[in-house]
Every structure is written in C-alpha cells, then in structure tokens.
XYZ file of C-alpha atoms in Angstrom:
609
model
C 224.517 -159.345 2.342
C 220.710 -159.384 2.025
C 220.675 -162.518 -0.142
C 222.665 -165.744 -0.196
C 224.750 -166.172 -3.334
C 226.278 -169.676 -3.141
C 226.805 -169.938 -6.911
C 228.675 -166.629 -7.211
C 230.641 -167.309 -4.035
C 231.681 -170.764 -5.202
C 232.856 -169.467 -8.591
C 234.694 -166.436 -7.203
C 236.409 -168.247 -4.325
C 237.166 -171.332 -6.431
C 238.712 -169.445 -9.340
C 240.434 -166.917 -7.084
C 242.177 -169.496 -4.921
C 242.944 -171.625 -7.983
C 244.711 -168.627 -9.529
C 246.736 -167.931 -6.378
C 247.805 -171.515 -5.735
C 248.262 -172.200 -9.464
C 250.608 -169.215 -9.751
C 252.559 -170.405 -6.691
C 252.821 -173.915 -8.156
C 254.100 -172.481 -11.427
C 256.611 -170.360 -9.492
C 258.055 -173.534 -7.946
C 258.117 -175.247 -11.372
C 255.161 -177.499 -10.558
C 252.156 -178.050 -12.875
C 249.356 -175.507 -12.168
C 247.007 -178.483 -11.637
C 248.730 -179.042 -8.284
C 247.702 -175.537 -7.220
C 244.113 -176.064 -8.375
C 243.834 -179.243 -6.297
C 245.276 -177.523 -3.214
C 242.742 -174.720 -3.703
C 240.006 -177.350 -3.606
C 241.366 -178.816 -0.389
C 241.448 -175.319 1.115
C 237.720 -174.725 0.456
C 236.687 -178.304 1.241
C 234.856 -179.540 4.352
C 237.971 -181.173 5.814
C 239.944 -177.968 6.361
C 239.076 -174.960 8.573
C 237.607 -171.790 7.166
C 235.219 -171.192 4.270
C 233.556 -174.319 2.793
C 232.348 -174.084 -0.815
C 228.981 -175.506 -1.850
C 229.633 -179.210 -2.449
C 226.595 -179.560 -4.692
C 227.304 -176.648 -7.012
C 231.050 -177.195 -7.475
C 230.767 -180.654 -9.116
C 227.997 -179.414 -11.407
C 230.132 -176.476 -12.521
C 233.003 -178.883 -13.074
C 230.747 -181.053 -15.249
C 230.308 -178.092 -17.605
C 234.090 -178.055 -18.017
C 234.064 -181.764 -18.877
C 231.319 -181.182 -21.476
C 233.152 -178.270 -23.137
C 236.465 -180.110 -23.057
C 235.036 -183.195 -24.769
C 233.234 -180.958 -27.269
C 236.567 -179.329 -28.132
C 238.239 -182.711 -28.569
C 235.411 -183.811 -30.843
C 236.013 -180.730 -33.007
C 239.522 -182.023 -33.766
C 238.521 -185.689 -33.997
C 236.742 -187.119 -37.031
C 234.756 -190.344 -37.270
C 237.484 -191.648 -39.569
C 240.090 -191.038 -36.832
C 237.927 -192.845 -34.302
C 237.415 -195.862 -36.537
C 241.121 -195.949 -37.448
C 242.091 -196.802 -33.830
C 239.215 -199.168 -33.028
C 241.445 -202.221 -33.524
C 243.535 -201.289 -30.472
C 241.220 -198.943 -28.521
C 238.339 -201.399 -28.126
C 240.220 -204.559 -27.029
C 242.840 -202.495 -25.201
C 240.324 -200.601 -23.086
C 238.313 -203.749 -22.331
C 241.369 -205.747 -21.245
C 242.735 -202.842 -19.190
C 239.373 -202.347 -17.456
C 239.291 -206.078 -16.706
C 242.806 -206.103 -15.223
C 242.207 -203.003 -13.063
C 238.839 -204.335 -11.887
C 240.408 -207.646 -10.854
C 243.182 -205.836 -8.974
C 240.669 -203.604 -7.202
C 238.436 -206.555 -6.361
C 241.460 -208.397 -4.992
C 242.307 -205.495 -2.686
C 238.645 -205.327 -1.589
C 238.712 -209.067 -0.799
C 241.836 -208.591 1.338
C 239.988 -205.883 3.286
C 237.026 -208.216 3.837
C 234.524 -206.476 1.576
C 231.716 -208.178 -0.355
C 231.810 -209.176 -4.039
C 229.632 -206.213 -4.989
C 231.908 -203.800 -3.152
C 234.951 -205.256 -4.916
C 233.264 -204.937 -8.315
C 232.344 -201.268 -7.797
C 235.754 -200.463 -6.306
C 237.619 -202.146 -9.161
C 235.520 -200.463 -11.845
C 236.079 -197.072 -10.212
C 239.848 -197.600 -10.343
C 239.779 -198.746 -13.982
C 238.510 -195.587 -15.707
C 240.720 -192.560 -16.369
C 239.684 -188.946 -15.868
C 238.570 -187.213 -19.062
C 239.850 -183.808 -17.970
C 243.261 -184.969 -16.760
C 243.937 -187.127 -19.820
C 242.931 -184.476 -22.327
C 244.742 -181.689 -20.478
C 247.925 -183.768 -20.491
C 247.617 -184.486 -24.219
C 246.803 -180.878 -25.080
C 249.727 -179.481 -23.089
C 252.053 -181.766 -25.038
C 250.320 -181.149 -28.393
C 249.525 -184.861 -28.756
C 245.764 -184.802 -29.373
C 246.098 -184.934 -33.163
C 248.968 -187.449 -33.232
C 248.597 -191.204 -33.600
C 249.175 -191.804 -29.889
C 246.695 -189.037 -29.061
C 244.010 -190.630 -31.233
C 244.597 -193.989 -29.582
C 244.351 -192.446 -26.098
C 241.133 -190.571 -26.940
C 239.611 -193.662 -28.596
C 240.597 -195.683 -25.532
C 238.932 -193.071 -23.316
C 235.704 -193.216 -25.333
C 235.527 -197.001 -24.971
C 236.075 -196.607 -21.217
C 233.265 -194.035 -21.065
C 230.912 -196.379 -22.912
C 231.815 -199.197 -20.525
C 231.116 -196.965 -17.526
C 227.763 -195.910 -18.995
C 226.835 -199.609 -19.101
C 228.122 -200.094 -15.552
C 226.094 -197.169 -14.178
C 222.913 -198.558 -15.730
C 223.550 -202.169 -14.693
C 224.636 -201.538 -11.088
C 221.095 -200.843 -9.761
C 219.843 -204.071 -11.325
C 222.849 -205.965 -9.920
C 222.280 -204.448 -6.466
C 218.638 -205.484 -6.605
C 219.618 -209.088 -7.412
C 222.272 -209.200 -4.694
C 219.910 -207.680 -2.124
C 217.121 -210.113 -2.961
C 215.056 -207.579 -4.878
C 215.324 -204.713 -2.369
C 217.103 -201.500 -3.185
C 218.085 -200.034 -6.495
C 214.640 -200.168 -8.109
C 214.102 -196.447 -7.657
C 217.353 -195.686 -9.408
C 217.061 -198.254 -12.212
C 216.161 -197.278 -15.777
C 212.441 -196.301 -15.874
C 211.737 -198.488 -18.912
C 213.531 -201.431 -17.337
C 211.629 -200.959 -14.086
C 208.274 -200.618 -15.867
C 208.609 -203.785 -17.931
C 210.460 -205.754 -15.267
C 213.582 -206.364 -17.377
C 216.274 -208.498 -15.828
C 220.037 -207.920 -15.928
C 220.387 -208.984 -19.580
C 217.337 -206.980 -20.545
C 218.831 -203.838 -19.000
C 222.101 -204.492 -20.839
C 220.295 -204.909 -24.181
C 218.268 -201.748 -23.571
C 221.393 -199.725 -22.750
C 223.227 -200.904 -25.875
C 220.141 -200.087 -27.948
C 220.031 -196.547 -26.517
C 223.711 -195.909 -27.290
C 223.288 -197.222 -30.840
C 220.161 -195.069 -31.279
C 222.065 -191.989 -30.125
C 224.973 -192.620 -32.519
C 222.601 -193.211 -35.445
C 220.611 -190.083 -34.546
C 223.771 -187.966 -34.492
C 225.068 -189.381 -37.780
C 221.745 -189.013 -39.610
C 220.119 -185.937 -38.043
C 222.930 -184.213 -36.137
C 225.278 -184.241 -39.132
C 222.789 -182.083 -41.049
C 221.239 -179.922 -38.332
C 224.290 -178.886 -36.238
C 226.472 -177.532 -39.098
C 223.423 -175.858 -40.666
C 222.646 -173.964 -37.445
C 226.215 -172.658 -37.111
C 226.421 -171.705 -40.790
C 223.137 -169.788 -40.491
C 224.349 -167.932 -37.375
C 227.738 -167.234 -38.990
C 226.065 -165.456 -41.876
C 224.316 -163.081 -39.460
C 227.752 -161.608 -38.778
C 227.176 -161.562 -35.018
C 230.122 -162.902 -33.087
C 228.068 -162.863 -29.879
C 225.354 -165.083 -31.395
C 227.952 -167.411 -32.874
C 229.634 -167.901 -29.487
C 226.251 -168.471 -27.871
C 225.311 -170.989 -30.570
C 228.494 -172.987 -29.949
C 227.852 -173.164 -26.200
C 224.154 -173.933 -26.642
C 224.890 -176.785 -29.055
C 227.632 -178.296 -26.897
C 225.629 -178.162 -23.671
C 222.272 -178.913 -25.321
C 223.418 -182.034 -27.163
C 225.226 -183.315 -24.071
C 222.160 -182.771 -21.869
C 219.797 -184.269 -24.438
C 222.044 -187.313 -24.895
C 222.028 -187.941 -21.157
C 218.281 -187.454 -20.664
C 216.935 -189.103 -23.812
C 219.501 -191.808 -24.560
C 221.150 -192.478 -21.194
C 224.568 -191.569 -22.627
C 227.084 -189.702 -20.462
C 227.257 -185.917 -20.804
C 230.899 -186.090 -21.886
C 230.209 -188.660 -24.598
C 227.267 -186.654 -25.936
C 229.399 -183.513 -26.159
C 232.182 -185.435 -27.901
C 229.848 -186.646 -30.642
C 228.445 -183.122 -31.086
C 231.971 -181.809 -31.629
C 232.892 -184.698 -33.916
C 229.859 -184.051 -36.115
C 230.710 -180.345 -36.275
C 234.357 -181.120 -37.142
C 233.257 -181.808 -40.720
C 232.210 -178.162 -41.059
C 234.610 -175.406 -42.090
C 233.491 -173.519 -38.967
C 234.951 -176.122 -36.590
C 238.148 -174.148 -35.972
C 236.218 -171.014 -35.079
C 233.901 -172.993 -32.799
C 236.928 -174.388 -30.957
C 238.301 -170.880 -30.460
C 235.027 -169.504 -29.117
C 234.606 -172.290 -26.541
C 238.238 -172.234 -25.363
C 238.038 -169.561 -22.591
C 235.041 -171.130 -20.844
C 236.509 -174.576 -21.382
C 239.661 -173.658 -19.496
C 237.821 -171.849 -16.701
C 235.418 -174.688 -15.975
C 238.192 -177.268 -16.287
C 239.923 -175.437 -13.422
C 236.720 -175.774 -11.372
C 236.833 -179.530 -12.000
C 240.184 -179.814 -10.233
C 238.931 -177.579 -7.423
C 235.924 -179.871 -6.956
C 238.230 -182.920 -6.810
C 240.308 -181.242 -4.111
C 237.155 -180.520 -2.093
C 236.436 -184.252 -1.818
C 239.864 -185.107 -0.458
C 240.362 -185.617 3.273
C 244.098 -185.247 3.978
C 243.693 -187.270 7.196
C 242.672 -190.359 5.203
C 246.332 -190.818 4.301
C 247.134 -190.900 8.027
C 244.234 -193.119 9.088
C 244.483 -195.703 6.265
C 248.026 -195.450 4.864
C 248.353 -199.039 3.585
C 244.967 -199.195 1.770
C 245.662 -195.763 0.252
C 249.095 -196.873 -0.981
C 247.642 -200.109 -2.359
C 244.923 -198.151 -4.184
C 247.507 -195.758 -5.591
C 249.669 -198.721 -6.682
C 246.773 -200.165 -8.701
C 246.098 -196.814 -10.392
C 249.700 -195.828 -11.142
C 251.396 -199.189 -11.669
C 248.742 -201.835 -12.288
C 246.832 -199.913 -14.941
C 250.000 -198.507 -16.525
C 251.715 -201.876 -16.900
C 248.539 -203.442 -18.329
C 248.113 -200.613 -20.866
C 251.810 -200.713 -21.809
C 251.786 -204.457 -22.479
C 248.563 -204.208 -24.483
C 249.928 -201.459 -26.756
C 253.226 -203.306 -27.233
C 251.273 -206.495 -28.040
C 249.633 -204.595 -30.895
C 253.154 -203.765 -32.178
C 253.064 -200.033 -31.575
C 256.288 -198.134 -30.719
C 257.562 -197.941 -27.162
C 256.971 -194.188 -27.030
C 253.306 -194.659 -27.892
C 252.916 -197.374 -25.234
C 254.543 -195.205 -22.560
C 252.462 -192.139 -23.429
C 249.183 -194.063 -23.260
C 250.254 -195.732 -20.006
C 250.983 -192.360 -18.402
C 247.758 -190.865 -19.773
C 245.593 -193.572 -18.179
C 247.398 -193.692 -14.810
C 244.823 -191.598 -12.933
C 241.113 -191.622 -12.118
C 238.494 -188.896 -11.913
C 234.888 -187.957 -12.563
C 233.428 -191.356 -13.525
C 235.145 -192.911 -10.512
C 233.356 -190.469 -8.180
C 229.997 -191.158 -9.831
C 230.493 -194.916 -9.503
C 231.569 -194.584 -5.875
C 228.591 -192.384 -4.982
C 226.156 -194.775 -6.687
C 227.792 -197.791 -5.037
C 227.370 -196.237 -1.575
C 223.769 -195.251 -2.331
C 222.945 -198.799 -3.439
C 224.557 -200.300 -0.356
C 227.263 -202.066 -2.377
C 230.328 -200.002 -1.440
C 231.297 -199.028 2.137
C 232.133 -195.394 2.882
C 235.782 -196.420 3.334
C 235.804 -197.445 -0.322
C 234.585 -194.017 -1.399
C 237.286 -192.365 0.721
C 239.970 -194.563 -0.874
C 238.720 -193.734 -4.374
C 238.805 -189.992 -3.678
C 242.277 -190.249 -2.117
C 243.491 -192.326 -5.077
C 242.090 -189.767 -7.523
C 243.698 -186.816 -5.756
C 247.118 -188.442 -5.406
C 247.136 -189.937 -8.926
C 246.260 -186.574 -10.489
C 249.108 -184.996 -8.522
C 251.471 -187.751 -9.677
C 250.376 -187.728 -13.336
C 252.750 -184.912 -14.473
C 255.617 -186.815 -12.811
C 254.699 -189.941 -14.770
C 254.844 -188.006 -18.030
C 258.268 -186.708 -17.014
C 259.345 -190.291 -16.264
C 258.292 -191.355 -19.763
C 261.203 -189.427 -21.273
C 263.637 -191.144 -18.915
C 262.235 -194.672 -19.336
C 261.808 -194.681 -23.075
C 265.472 -194.885 -24.213
C 266.221 -197.573 -21.619
C 263.303 -199.737 -22.708
C 264.137 -199.204 -26.374
C 267.745 -200.272 -25.756
C 266.513 -203.507 -24.155
C 264.129 -204.110 -27.034
C 266.956 -203.410 -29.467
C 269.230 -205.951 -27.723
C 266.503 -208.569 -27.546
C 265.715 -208.413 -31.255
C 269.278 -209.097 -32.526
C 269.554 -211.947 -30.017
C 266.406 -213.506 -31.445
C 267.725 -213.059 -34.976
C 271.052 -214.712 -34.141
C 269.185 -217.683 -32.708
C 267.498 -218.198 -36.048
C 264.137 -216.646 -35.102
C 262.457 -214.524 -37.748
C 260.413 -211.492 -36.893
C 256.751 -211.472 -37.935
C 256.013 -209.683 -41.171
C 253.691 -207.256 -39.402
C 256.477 -206.004 -37.138
C 259.169 -203.728 -38.581
C 262.781 -204.535 -37.894
C 264.092 -202.769 -34.783
C 266.607 -200.777 -36.776
C 263.888 -199.518 -39.077
C 261.336 -198.858 -36.383
C 260.893 -195.185 -35.696
C 258.713 -193.659 -33.055
C 256.910 -190.441 -33.895
C 259.109 -188.507 -31.422
C 262.247 -189.270 -33.411
C 262.790 -186.203 -35.596
C 265.281 -186.568 -38.463
C 267.134 -183.322 -39.191
C 266.596 -181.672 -42.554
C 269.321 -181.682 -45.199
C 268.311 -178.227 -46.469
C 270.609 -175.223 -46.168
C 270.115 -171.558 -47.049
C 266.381 -172.277 -46.817
C 263.252 -170.739 -45.311
C 261.533 -172.290 -42.293
C 257.762 -171.711 -42.302
C 256.052 -172.119 -38.920
C 252.370 -172.991 -39.332
C 250.456 -173.841 -42.502
C 247.031 -172.365 -41.777
C 245.292 -169.673 -43.807
C 248.287 -167.315 -43.721
C 251.010 -169.970 -43.802
C 249.521 -171.795 -46.784
C 249.461 -168.569 -48.844
C 253.066 -167.859 -47.897
C 254.067 -171.426 -48.758
C 252.444 -171.214 -52.181
C 254.299 -167.965 -52.904
C 257.636 -169.487 -51.837
C 257.030 -172.500 -54.076
C 256.157 -170.301 -57.065
C 259.414 -168.353 -56.618
C 261.455 -171.541 -56.270
C 262.609 -170.726 -52.738
C 263.631 -173.887 -50.824
C 261.572 -174.202 -47.644
C 260.202 -176.597 -45.080
C 257.137 -176.412 -42.862
C 256.791 -177.047 -39.131
C 253.202 -178.076 -38.346
C 251.469 -180.165 -35.687
C 247.905 -180.492 -37.070
C 247.587 -184.063 -38.298
C 245.273 -183.341 -41.233
C 247.434 -180.466 -42.442
C 250.561 -182.617 -42.171
C 248.944 -185.297 -44.336
C 248.062 -182.682 -46.951
C 251.623 -181.308 -46.952
C 253.152 -184.724 -47.353
C 250.751 -185.557 -50.159
C 252.037 -182.396 -51.849
C 255.670 -183.568 -51.386
C 256.455 -180.603 -49.106
C 259.106 -181.327 -46.496
C 257.418 -181.173 -43.096
C 258.585 -181.468 -39.514
C 255.762 -182.612 -37.255
C 255.546 -181.038 -33.824
C 255.320 -177.859 -31.777
C 257.872 -175.346 -33.053
C 258.252 -173.914 -29.540
C 260.182 -177.067 -28.581
C 263.948 -176.837 -28.970
C 264.288 -180.299 -30.542
C 261.813 -179.370 -33.289
C 263.675 -176.184 -34.191
C 266.960 -178.083 -34.080
C 265.651 -180.494 -36.722
C 264.884 -177.505 -38.991
C 268.602 -176.554 -39.128
C 268.137 -172.909 -38.164
C 271.889 -172.503 -38.063
C 272.031 -173.042 -41.839
C 268.730 -171.327 -42.675
C 268.307 -167.929 -44.307
C 264.903 -166.982 -42.940
C 262.181 -168.134 -40.553
C 258.557 -167.049 -41.022
C 256.352 -167.453 -37.926
C 252.834 -167.609 -39.382
C 250.978 -168.820 -36.280
C 248.522 -166.377 -34.624
C 249.464 -167.093 -30.996
C 251.823 -164.293 -29.967
C 252.965 -165.998 -26.750
C 254.008 -169.168 -28.543
C 255.442 -167.156 -31.435
C 257.555 -165.242 -28.936
C 259.104 -168.470 -27.631
C 259.960 -169.487 -31.196
C 261.442 -166.101 -32.088
C 263.558 -166.018 -28.930
C 264.983 -169.518 -29.500
C 265.587 -168.894 -33.202
C 267.521 -165.692 -32.495
C 269.655 -167.500 -29.904
C 270.559 -170.183 -32.466
C 271.349 -167.870 -35.384
C 272.100 -164.185 -34.836
C 271.980 -163.469 -38.610
C 268.656 -165.175 -39.233
C 265.938 -163.034 -40.853
C 262.855 -163.501 -38.662
C 259.398 -162.502 -39.909
C 256.333 -162.895 -37.654
C 252.655 -161.907 -37.560
C 250.675 -160.050 -34.928
C 247.193 -158.695 -34.226
C 248.007 -155.662 -32.067
C 250.680 -153.053 -31.442
C 251.504 -154.729 -28.122
C 252.185 -158.029 -29.911
C 254.347 -156.248 -32.477
C 256.405 -154.700 -29.681
C 256.610 -158.054 -27.841
C 257.885 -160.001 -30.864
C 260.255 -157.252 -31.989
C 261.751 -157.102 -28.514
C 262.447 -160.841 -28.618
C 264.401 -160.550 -31.870
C 262.022 -160.498 -34.849
C 263.267 -158.386 -37.776
C 259.824 -157.744 -39.219
C 256.395 -158.146 -37.622
C 253.352 -157.847 -39.889
C 250.103 -156.755 -38.262
C 247.119 -157.989 -40.269
C 244.780 -155.142 -39.409
C 247.367 -152.555 -40.428
C 247.923 -154.265 -43.799
C 244.181 -154.323 -44.447
C 243.954 -150.606 -43.724
C 246.936 -149.951 -45.993
C 245.318 -151.890 -48.814
C 242.059 -149.978 -48.455
C 243.860 -146.619 -48.381
C 245.914 -147.494 -51.480
C 242.779 -148.488 -53.368
C 240.952 -145.302 -52.391
C 244.002 -143.151 -53.273
C 244.374 -144.906 -56.612
C 240.787 -144.430 -57.808
C 239.859 -141.334 -55.876
C 236.634 -143.000 -54.817
C 235.707 -146.348 -53.347
C 235.169 -148.985 -56.047
C 231.790 -150.625 -56.443
C 231.267 -153.714 -54.300
C 231.310 -156.077 -57.304
C 234.506 -154.537 -58.650
C 236.148 -154.592 -55.214
C 235.304 -158.241 -54.703
C 236.661 -159.229 -58.080
C 239.798 -157.100 -58.202
C 241.159 -157.030 -54.658
C 243.991 -159.577 -54.309
C 243.654 -162.123 -51.540
C 246.919 -160.943 -50.020
C 245.490 -157.451 -49.426
C 242.602 -158.766 -47.338
C 244.947 -160.310 -44.829
C 243.362 -163.710 -45.581
C 242.497 -164.334 -41.947
C 240.496 -161.183 -41.318
C 237.532 -161.331 -43.696
C 234.320 -159.519 -42.696
C 232.236 -162.347 -41.260
C 232.269 -164.624 -38.257
C 232.707 -167.584 -40.567
C 235.948 -166.141 -41.879
C 237.366 -164.836 -38.600
C 239.058 -168.111 -37.776
C 242.838 -168.128 -37.956
C-alpha cells in the first residue's frame, strides 16, 4: 500500500477478530466478551504475528466508554442518583479503603515502597465502567434498584479516582523530595505552588463547578440543541448531534474541569434524560456504543502477557484474590449492613469484582512518576484480564449462592427471636422480606398479557381498560413501572424473554398475549416460549418489516401487525373515502391516533419507539 493506515487497520483487524472469536465463544456457550479479550491477546505485542497500534486502540476504546456512560446517563435521572447516595457514597468509600489496604498489604509482602502499595491498592479498588454496565445491561438491571445502586457506586468510585489521578503527582513530588511529578501536576497548582491539600481543594472545586455548570447551563442548552435539530426532520443531523454532544461534553469536562471523560459523558446523558428525546438519542448512539465497547475489550487483551501467569503465579493469584474475593466480600457486607436484600448485595458484589480502564490509567501514571514498579503494572493488567474473564462466572454463581445465604439468614432470624431479641424497626421481618427477583404469580385467568407499555403498549392498555378486559403488563423500565403501579395496573417487573417472568403471568390460563415491544429478536423469544406453554393462546405481535412478520409468524404468532402497512392502509382508506386528500388542518384534526401507528410520526422527534 502506498500509505500507512494504522487507524483503519486497527479497527478492521480488531473488530474482525473480535467477531470471529466472539462467535466461537458463543458457540461454546461462553460470553462473547471472552472472545473479544482473546482477539486482543492475538493482536497484542506478546503473541506472534500482526501487532495492532497500542496507542490508537486504547483511544478508540475510550470512545466506547464515553458513549456507554452517555447511554447510562440517558436512563438515569438526578433523582435516581440522589436516591442511592446514602449507600453509594459510604459504600464506595469503604470498599475502596478495604481494597486499597489489601493491595498495599500485598505490595508490602513483595517488598515495595509505600507509594507503590498505595497506587497498586487504588488500581485494584475501582471497577471497570464497561464491564459493570455491560453486565447490568445484559441482565436488564440498569433501571432496577440494584442497578441504580451499582451505577451510583461506580460514579463515586470514578470521582475518587479523579481525585487520586490529580493528587498522585503532588504525592510523588513530596515523596521524591520535590523531584518528579511537577510536569504532570495540575497547571494551576504548579503555577501557584499549591501543596497536597491545595491540590485536593482545587480538584473538588473543579468537580463542583462542572456539576453546577451542567445543572444550570447544560440543562437548558443540551435539550434545546436536540429539539432544534429534531425539528429539521433530518435523522442524519440528529444522530450527529447526539454523538457531538456526548463526545464534546466529555472532552470539555476533561479539559476544562479535570473531570474524567466517562463522568462528563454520564452527566451529559443525565441532563438529556429529562427531555422527551432521550429515548431516541439512546437508540441513535447504540450501534457505535456497542462497536467501540468491543474495541475496549480488545485493547485490554492487547495489554495482557500470558507468560506473566507462568513467571509470577503466586502474585497473580493473590492479585486476583483481592479483586474477586476481597472486594466482593467487602461490598456484600456493606450492602447487607445497610439492610438491603441478599440478592441486591450479591449482584453488586459480582458487578464490582473486576477492574479496568481507571486501573490502567493509575498504573501507567504510577510507573511514570516512579511510584509503581513495572511488575505492579503487569500484575494489574493480568488481574484485569482474568477478572473480566471470571466476571460472567461470578454472576452465574450469584444464582447458586443466593438461596443458600437466604436460608442461613432465615434460620438466624428465628433463632434471635426465640432468644428474646427484637429486630430493628428499620429491618423487615425475614418472612416479609422480598427481594426484587422474587416474582409472585398473578391470580388472573382468562386474561390478556401485554408485553411492553411504551407508545404502542400504552394505547393498547388504555383500549383494554376501556373495554373492561382483564389484563396485566410485563415491563422492565423503572419509571414506566412506577406509573403503572400508581394507576393500579397489575404489573410484573422484568424481561419477558425470561421463562420465570412469563411463568408469573400465568400464560397457561391466559386468553391472549400482545407483544408490543419493537425488538423482533426479543419478541421472537417471547412468542416461541408462549406458544410452547399454551398451544391455544392467541398471540399478537408487532413488526417493522416483512422479514420480521415472517420471523414472528414462523415462531407461532397468530397475528403480526406491521406499523408501516397500517399507516399506508389508513392513508388509502382516507383517500378512497373523500376522493381527494384532505387539507392538512383537517387531516391533523380528524385522523385517529391509532391510524398513524403512534410510533411512526413524520419527524425525528417522534420516531422513537
């Protein structure tokens, strides 16, 4: 080739190998993440053959982190964040302290300095943004109570690491007698000669200034920009606006306020979540979000030297023990101490039992400042790689551990009661305590099961209520669930594609199931399971193409409604009725909402499902 193309080569080879190894991992019933990591090892400097650009890959991965946190912010309101502050703030601080002490202890046993132990422990204390959010999203937990706690916990960890990254140069300068670290320290701190406490105060002030700026200025400007672009009717401009805002706010937060890119993107998404366009923005950023998230795992695999496990087996195992066991036990005990259910404690423990991007940044800075030896960086990378591989197994173990722990808790409580001990008023009695995974079965029979209560589902639900048809709703969006329960509508919370959720809806005694969600792949899983449970069940689903209609019909749906076809039918009926097209004002006032397909109105703002 006449020109070098490292960027294109890195993207093509990274995504191509990630697809191949991810598909193989899925074939052997392993999480695709395992394949992505192996792809990274294959293109890394420690294996023969092609070596991807080690500067470009992490930067591409950072884009995935930004878009992922932006997407989480779109589903996460300031109210949700404040609602979990009572456990997220002290929980994250205590867990960081415990993990840092354990890491420092291991560093002391290996003969490292105090500074090396501090950096090593901090690197082991912070969870990976991408891994945690991917795990929650795959299990549809982001908008649940345990998901909000985990995300709030993650944000506190990110803030703590922002402080650590700013303070480490100043600490290195003090420990080295004033040499080293000055070139990397905050420019304002270096100019005015601020000490350690001065740097800390300056960092806190910058974070506060950023939050205030976003709440005062960002809350007005960001939604206004998207609303303006939406009214242009250009889907291309709308998608570009979403990406520009996510990346621009993240970059500006990092450069102007010293806040991490991920945290800046999260606040941008959280501010936008108050707009009615938030759902559409999430949809538009999803494809790039997934693609760049894959590149994150590839970049992690590139850093891993498989021979480190052979050369330093005991230190690697000890590091992995701190990440998987030390952090998990600390998080579990903290959540239980705040009187949350066992299932919540186990989920958060599994979510935090890994390390990632912030750990690499801390390790790189520690080596550059002369605080951390290169062996420490190797152990951190090995711990990250192995903990990410083990994370899906930990989530699988949660289902096995939970009933056993709950049985022990259940036996301990009656024993305490028989001894004359009374339970605190803030703690519910064990018999009455229900975790959010416990799904009571409905008592309805000969009823309709409505899957999804979005724009289409809500219209269907209103029609069923007006006709007096008994029905229940299966929904997993937290805000929608709250609205349904406020309206006294029976609701099962969860992903309808899961067998236990459908079982709670009593499909065997139901008359009809209406699948109103727009995702044809997930709808197909629901239709297939529903037909297997009840051969006589009337199944109605929605689709957006002829291929989706054929797919859902083949899986057992009796009727599949395609929105675009119904819109065309409504237009044709109106034209045939009047002979000519009605005037715009008349059409707008007379056309029933049902004829427009509700979800498919003629603007970008109304394209969201």
